Amino acid sequence: MGSRASSLLREEDIEEIKKETGFSHSQITRLYSRFHSLDKGENGALSREDFQRIPELAINPLGDRIINAFFPEGTNKKYTAREDQVNFRGFMRTLAHFRPVEDNEKNKDLTSGEPLNSRTNKLHFAFQLYDLDRDDKISRDELLQVLRMMVGVNISDEQLGSIADRTIQEADTNGDMCISFSEFTKVLEKVDVEQKMSIRFLH
Amino acid sequence: MTDLFGFWAVFFPVLRVWFTCLVVLIMLPAMFGISLGITETYMKILLKTLEWATHRIQRASRAEEILKRSASNGLIQRNDSSLEQEIEELRRNRPKSAERGDFTLSDVLYFSTRGIESIVEDDVTQRFTSEELVSWNLLTRTNNNFQYISLRLTVLWGVGVVVRYCILLPLRITLTAIGLSWLVIGTTMVGFLPNFRVKGWLSELVHLMCYRICARGLSATIHYHNKQNRPKRGGICVANHTSPIDVVILANDGCYAMVGQVHGGLMGVLQRAMERSCPHIWFERAEMRDRHLVTQRLRDHVNNKTKLPILIFPEGTCINNTSVMMFKKGSFEIGGTIYPVAIKYDPQFGDAFWNSSKYSMVSYLLRMMTSWAIVCNVWYLPPMTQEEGEDAVQFANRVKSTIAQQGGLVDLAWDGGLKRAKVKESFKEQQQKKYSHMVVGDDSSD
């Protein structure tokens, strides 16, 4: 008797996802069950509403931005059939950024160059939470938007504005009043990003 | 014509034998609460078979199984530390700024990791689907990740299908039909009696008998613990809710006054019949919205010490029996003694959870009747009353923890209503407030 949920996932697909993301076989099947249980419409893809049905995500102040990270700009056919849907490969690709970095794992066999869960790629994920228009710069407005999402109504506009200005001042090295990716990386150079942006799988 | 006649001549005696067996071997003992040991033997054979099947499956695929069969069934290790702790850690290496306003670009890492963790595994959405089994119990419906193992197992599964659908299912349907008709007839008959004490005693007898027959109709094996704490008259019995069958399970051992909405159809017939022999509390749909009215009627019932204890499920919806979710405070505002009861089903023999968004009542009952059996444990817990200085919500949480602890269930503060409704904005606002404190410190922002 074949299994139900994972019969929709072929072995070739699992192998490809393994190569691209570095997840193990059992992790991929478990995550597929999770994907399937979130997919209420049973059409093999998740919409934004499917994500918002998770209560813990809905009360996360940055919930909408995190959901956005699954729906990249421009339809890359491999990951999204439509602009507002993400299939399993796209789902896994985004989750792969949070895979822990194992020292003994030399993923030199990955075809896509640097592994998705490298420090640079993790930082890039965090950068894109701020950079809404994907122009590789965090402007003052974008920073204010994220700040407003995180603090709600508890801080006044003026105070938030001065916090944003100070942050940009400290980070900006080339004087363009925006934070580029390399400036962002410099600010976070002492933060243990590999450990803080990782989910520990139990097996 | 003669063929048809011949057919009936053979069929009728068979039917008679079938019915006599049914009545003598199952119905009569059930009505009087005696057991002939048939169910016990069936369960023993079933257990042995399932153990053998598990052994076979494990032997066949050693490598993955050792990892997958973790009792926790969890996917990731969740971090339990608070928002404040985590953000402090993230900021640790940054020099403290002299001015007020301690925001750093790395703060966002906390929220993003927590968000991704909740996408991979969260506490709430998993409670509204059936529990995943550690090892397959030879039912197609629980076959999620198990692949083809061996011919013998397939044959066993096939035999199981035949036994369940062709032997057990007709048997159970007949029993339930008899049980329900007896309920309607019996309660109507008792309803005609004018006398008080005898009427009450007879009504209880009728109810008990028919619930026992219905329990046999599900092949339910129930273990009651701590019977000395059984709910008494004038009290309120609260229990965790997994399916409509909970009522049958509890009513097998005592008589309760049911609380619920007035239904039409078959349920309506049952409700009206039950109402004739002893008072239950049925509400019209419109009445349910008026909380004061509801509380008042319940309070009147409870204050009358001759009336049966009320049975209430404070979660308000069916949960999958791995956790207990928020208890609505309405039941705890009535006053009166609360008798908590914990119900835990054994998922190995049949999944009792009613996923009302996936299955209708009829298909749910059919699934119940084609499972191996329903096995559950019922613990009666010592009575509790509201203490001084404790409001209804705290009291509700206290009762909920007691039930969760006894039943080995996870104690969650989330509302079971999240099955269908969206989560309240106030929870997000709480998070935002906590974070704001970390940005501007504890003094106000003027």
PDB file of C-alpha atoms in Angstrom, chain B residues 202-349:
ATOM      1  CA  LEU B 202     -36.583   4.224  35.691  1.00  0.00           C
ATOM      2  CA  SER B 203     -35.417   7.053  33.494  1.00  0.00           C
ATOM      3  CA  GLU B 204     -31.859   6.566  34.656  1.00  0.00           C
ATOM      4  CA  LEU B 205     -32.129   2.866  33.981  1.00  0.00           C
ATOM      5  CA  VAL B 206     -33.405   3.400  30.464  1.00  0.00           C
ATOM      6  CA  HIS B 207     -30.676   5.918  29.689  1.00  0.00           C
ATOM      7  CA  LEU B 208     -27.941   3.696  31.047  1.00  0.00           C
ATOM      8  CA  MET B 209     -29.137   0.638  29.177  1.00  0.00           C
ATOM      9  CA  CYS B 210     -29.324   2.319  25.858  1.00  0.00           C
ATOM     10  CA  TYR B 211     -25.952   4.046  26.216  1.00  0.00           C
ATOM     11  CA  ARG B 212     -24.442   0.687  27.067  1.00  0.00           C
ATOM     12  CA  ILE B 213     -25.905  -0.813  23.913  1.00  0.00           C
ATOM     13  CA  CYS B 214     -24.574   2.108  21.892  1.00  0.00           C
ATOM     14  CA  ALA B 215     -21.152   1.633  23.444  1.00  0.00           C
ATOM     15  CA  ARG B 216     -21.191  -1.980  22.313  1.00  0.00           C
ATOM     16  CA  GLY B 217     -22.225  -0.636  18.961  1.00  0.00           C
ATOM     17  CA  LEU B 218     -18.843   1.027  18.785  1.00  0.00           C
ATOM     18  CA  SER B 219     -16.908  -1.798  20.399  1.00  0.00           C
ATOM     19  CA  ALA B 220     -15.930   0.634  23.081  1.00  0.00           C
ATOM     20  CA  THR B 221     -13.750  -0.535  25.928  1.00  0.00           C
ATOM     21  CA  ILE B 222     -13.788   2.036  28.664  1.00  0.00           C
ATOM     22  CA  HIS B 223     -11.676   2.025  31.822  1.00  0.00           C
ATOM     23  CA  TYR B 224     -13.027   4.218  34.587  1.00  0.00           C
ATOM     24  CA  HIS B 225     -10.634   5.391  37.288  1.00  0.00           C
ATOM     25  CA  ASN B 226     -11.377   6.906  40.676  1.00  0.00           C
ATOM     26  CA  LYS B 227     -15.083   6.203  40.609  1.00  0.00           C
ATOM     27  CA  GLN B 228     -15.411   7.722  44.054  1.00  0.00           C
ATOM     28  CA  ASN B 229     -15.089  11.161  42.458  1.00  0.00           C
ATOM     29  CA  ARG B 230     -18.020  10.614  40.137  1.00  0.00           C
ATOM     30  CA  PRO B 231     -20.084  13.790  39.593  1.00  0.00           C
ATOM     31  CA  LYS B 232     -23.000  14.201  41.976  1.00  0.00           C
ATOM     32  CA  ARG B 233     -26.362  15.903  41.619  1.00  0.00           C
ATOM     33  CA  GLY B 234     -26.298  19.661  41.555  1.00  0.00           C
ATOM     34  CA  GLY B 235     -22.765  19.714  40.178  1.00  0.00           C
ATOM     35  CA  ILE B 236     -21.195  20.490  36.851  1.00  0.00           C
ATOM     36  CA  CYS B 237     -19.099  17.915  35.045  1.00  0.00           C
ATOM     37  CA  VAL B 238     -16.455  19.329  32.695  1.00  0.00           C
ATOM     38  CA  ALA B 239     -14.341  17.253  30.348  1.00  0.00           C
ATOM     39  CA  ASN B 240     -12.018  17.656  27.381  1.00  0.00           C
ATOM     40  CA  HIS B 241     -13.764  17.271  24.050  1.00  0.00           C
ATOM     41  CA  THR B 242     -12.644  15.012  21.241  1.00  0.00           C
ATOM     42  CA  SER B 243     -15.823  13.863  19.542  1.00  0.00           C
ATOM     43  CA  PRO B 244     -19.583  13.494  20.043  1.00  0.00           C
ATOM     44  CA  ILE B 245     -18.840   9.993  21.309  1.00  0.00           C
ATOM     45  CA  ASP B 246     -17.535  11.547  24.536  1.00  0.00           C
ATOM     46  CA  VAL B 247     -21.157  11.752  25.633  1.00  0.00           C
ATOM     47  CA  VAL B 248     -21.675   8.020  25.162  1.00  0.00           C
ATOM     48  CA  ILE B 249     -18.432   7.283  26.973  1.00  0.00           C
ATOM     49  CA  LEU B 250     -19.346   9.327  30.024  1.00  0.00           C
ATOM     50  CA  ALA B 251     -23.012   8.395  30.108  1.00  0.00           C
ATOM     51  CA  ASN B 252     -22.101   4.734  30.319  1.00  0.00           C
ATOM     52  CA  ASP B 253     -21.225   5.184  33.929  1.00  0.00           C
ATOM     53  CA  GLY B 254     -23.673   7.752  35.178  1.00  0.00           C
ATOM     54  CA  CYS B 255     -26.565   9.954  34.222  1.00  0.00           C
ATOM     55  CA  TYR B 256     -26.046  13.519  33.173  1.00  0.00           C
ATOM     56  CA  ALA B 257     -28.196  16.391  32.062  1.00  0.00           C
ATOM     57  CA  MET B 258     -27.088  17.338  28.588  1.00  0.00           C
ATOM     58  CA  VAL B 259     -26.619  20.890  27.456  1.00  0.00           C
ATOM     59  CA  GLY B 260     -26.784  21.873  23.843  1.00  0.00           C
ATOM     60  CA  GLN B 261     -28.507  23.388  20.894  1.00  0.00           C
ATOM     61  CA  VAL B 262     -31.855  22.213  19.658  1.00  0.00           C
ATOM     62  CA  HIS B 263     -31.373  20.233  16.446  1.00  0.00           C
ATOM     63  CA  GLY B 264     -33.767  19.048  13.813  1.00  0.00           C
ATOM     64  CA  GLY B 265     -33.927  15.608  12.259  1.00  0.00           C
ATOM     65  CA  LEU B 266     -32.804  12.505  14.080  1.00  0.00           C
ATOM     66  CA  MET B 267     -30.962  14.455  16.777  1.00  0.00           C
ATOM     67  CA  GLY B 268     -34.125  16.453  17.416  1.00  0.00           C
ATOM     68  CA  VAL B 269     -36.155  13.282  17.893  1.00  0.00           C
ATOM     69  CA  LEU B 270     -33.600  11.999  20.383  1.00  0.00           C
ATOM     70  CA  GLN B 271     -33.503  15.311  22.213  1.00  0.00           C
ATOM     71  CA  ARG B 272     -37.253  15.539  22.579  1.00  0.00           C
ATOM     72  CA  ALA B 273     -37.479  11.923  23.732  1.00  0.00           C
ATOM     73  CA  MET B 274     -34.803  12.412  26.362  1.00  0.00           C
ATOM     74  CA  GLU B 275     -36.492  15.583  27.554  1.00  0.00           C
ATOM     75  CA  ARG B 276     -39.678  13.646  28.355  1.00  0.00           C
ATOM     76  CA  SER B 277     -38.192  11.424  30.979  1.00  0.00           C
ATOM     77  CA  CYS B 278     -35.806  13.761  32.787  1.00  0.00           C
ATOM     78  CA  PRO B 279     -34.876  17.421  32.422  1.00  0.00           C
ATOM     79  CA  HIS B 280     -32.054  18.322  30.053  1.00  0.00           C
ATOM     80  CA  ILE B 281     -31.135  21.802  28.906  1.00  0.00           C
ATOM     81  CA  TRP B 282     -31.673  22.457  25.236  1.00  0.00           C
ATOM     82  CA  PHE B 283     -31.283  25.945  23.829  1.00  0.00           C
ATOM     83  CA  GLU B 284     -32.710  27.463  20.706  1.00  0.00           C
ATOM     84  CA  ARG B 285     -30.069  28.877  18.419  1.00  0.00           C
ATOM     85  CA  ALA B 286     -31.068  32.468  19.148  1.00  0.00           C
ATOM     86  CA  GLU B 287     -31.035  31.892  22.898  1.00  0.00           C
ATOM     87  CA  MET B 288     -27.421  30.764  22.823  1.00  0.00           C
ATOM     88  CA  ARG B 289     -26.230  34.249  21.966  1.00  0.00           C
ATOM     89  CA  ASP B 290     -27.693  35.679  25.152  1.00  0.00           C
ATOM     90  CA  ARG B 291     -25.036  34.762  27.683  1.00  0.00           C
ATOM     91  CA  HIS B 292     -27.021  35.921  30.699  1.00  0.00           C
ATOM     92  CA  LEU B 293     -29.962  33.777  29.755  1.00  0.00           C
ATOM     93  CA  VAL B 294     -27.751  30.748  29.286  1.00  0.00           C
ATOM     94  CA  THR B 295     -25.962  31.272  32.599  1.00  0.00           C
ATOM     95  CA  GLN B 296     -29.250  31.831  34.402  1.00  0.00           C
ATOM     96  CA  ARG B 297     -30.842  28.641  33.122  1.00  0.00           C
ATOM     97  CA  LEU B 298     -27.759  26.629  33.992  1.00  0.00           C
ATOM     98  CA  ARG B 299     -27.637  28.221  37.427  1.00  0.00           C
ATOM     99  CA  ASP B 300     -31.277  27.360  38.079  1.00  0.00           C
ATOM    100  CA  HIS B 301     -30.630  23.769  37.131  1.00  0.00           C
ATOM    101  CA  VAL B 302     -27.554  23.485  39.310  1.00  0.00           C
ATOM    102  CA  ASN B 303     -29.220  25.052  42.335  1.00  0.00           C
ATOM    103  CA  ASN B 304     -31.925  22.412  42.251  1.00  0.00           C
ATOM    104  CA  LYS B 305     -30.107  19.662  44.095  1.00  0.00           C
ATOM    105  CA  THR B 306     -32.433  16.916  42.857  1.00  0.00           C
ATOM    106  CA  LYS B 307     -31.464  17.405  39.256  1.00  0.00           C
ATOM    107  CA  LEU B 308     -28.751  15.460  37.488  1.00  0.00           C
ATOM    108  CA  PRO B 309     -25.270  16.949  37.091  1.00  0.00           C
ATOM    109  CA  ILE B 310     -24.761  18.996  33.939  1.00  0.00           C
ATOM    110  CA  LEU B 311     -22.262  17.816  31.354  1.00  0.00           C
ATOM    111  CA  ILE B 312     -20.325  20.613  29.656  1.00  0.00           C
ATOM    112  CA  PHE B 313     -17.351  20.666  27.291  1.00  0.00           C
ATOM    113  CA  PRO B 314     -15.754  24.069  27.893  1.00  0.00           C
ATOM    114  CA  GLU B 315     -13.426  23.910  24.903  1.00  0.00           C
ATOM    115  CA  GLY B 316     -16.412  24.442  22.698  1.00  0.00           C
ATOM    116  CA  THR B 317     -15.076  22.359  19.824  1.00  0.00           C
ATOM    117  CA  CYS B 318     -13.461  19.003  19.111  1.00  0.00           C
ATOM    118  CA  ILE B 319      -9.698  18.781  19.618  1.00  0.00           C
ATOM    119  CA  ASN B 320      -7.608  15.809  18.557  1.00  0.00           C
ATOM    120  CA  ASN B 321      -6.958  14.430  22.051  1.00  0.00           C
ATOM    121  CA  THR B 322      -3.290  15.364  22.209  1.00  0.00           C
ATOM    122  CA  SER B 323      -3.899  18.584  24.072  1.00  0.00           C
ATOM    123  CA  VAL B 324      -6.420  20.595  26.045  1.00  0.00           C
ATOM    124  CA  MET B 325      -7.178  24.054  24.693  1.00  0.00           C
ATOM    125  CA  MET B 326      -8.620  27.127  26.338  1.00  0.00           C
ATOM    126  CA  PHE B 327     -11.657  26.544  28.542  1.00  0.00           C
ATOM    127  CA  LYS B 328     -14.354  29.142  27.957  1.00  0.00           C
ATOM    128  CA  LYS B 329     -15.100  30.872  31.207  1.00  0.00           C
ATOM    129  CA  GLY B 330     -18.911  30.719  30.854  1.00  0.00           C
ATOM    130  CA  SER B 331     -19.224  27.335  32.559  1.00  0.00           C
ATOM    131  CA  PHE B 332     -17.109  28.511  35.460  1.00  0.00           C
ATOM    132  CA  GLU B 333     -19.260  31.543  36.220  1.00  0.00           C
ATOM    133  CA  ILE B 334     -22.322  29.510  37.142  1.00  0.00           C
ATOM    134  CA  GLY B 335     -21.163  28.694  40.628  1.00  0.00           C
ATOM    135  CA  GLY B 336     -21.545  25.234  42.039  1.00  0.00           C
ATOM    136  CA  THR B 337     -19.025  22.443  42.291  1.00  0.00           C
ATOM    137  CA  ILE B 338     -16.993  21.487  39.256  1.00  0.00           C
ATOM    138  CA  TYR B 339     -16.220  17.804  38.716  1.00  0.00           C
ATOM    139  CA  PRO B 340     -13.349  17.597  36.198  1.00  0.00           C
ATOM    140  CA  VAL B 341     -13.081  14.489  34.051  1.00  0.00           C
ATOM    141  CA  ALA B 342     -10.171  13.587  31.770  1.00  0.00           C
ATOM    142  CA  ILE B 343     -10.818  11.400  28.718  1.00  0.00           C
ATOM    143  CA  LYS B 344      -7.925   9.894  26.789  1.00  0.00           C
ATOM    144  CA  TYR B 345      -8.454   7.661  23.767  1.00  0.00           C
ATOM    145  CA  ASP B 346      -5.933   5.071  22.673  1.00  0.00           C
ATOM    146  CA  PRO B 347      -5.302   5.896  19.004  1.00  0.00           C
ATOM    147  CA  GLN B 348      -3.916   2.451  18.257  1.00  0.00           C
ATOM    148  CA  PHE B 349      -7.354   0.898  17.835  1.00  0.00           C
TER     149      PHE B 349
END
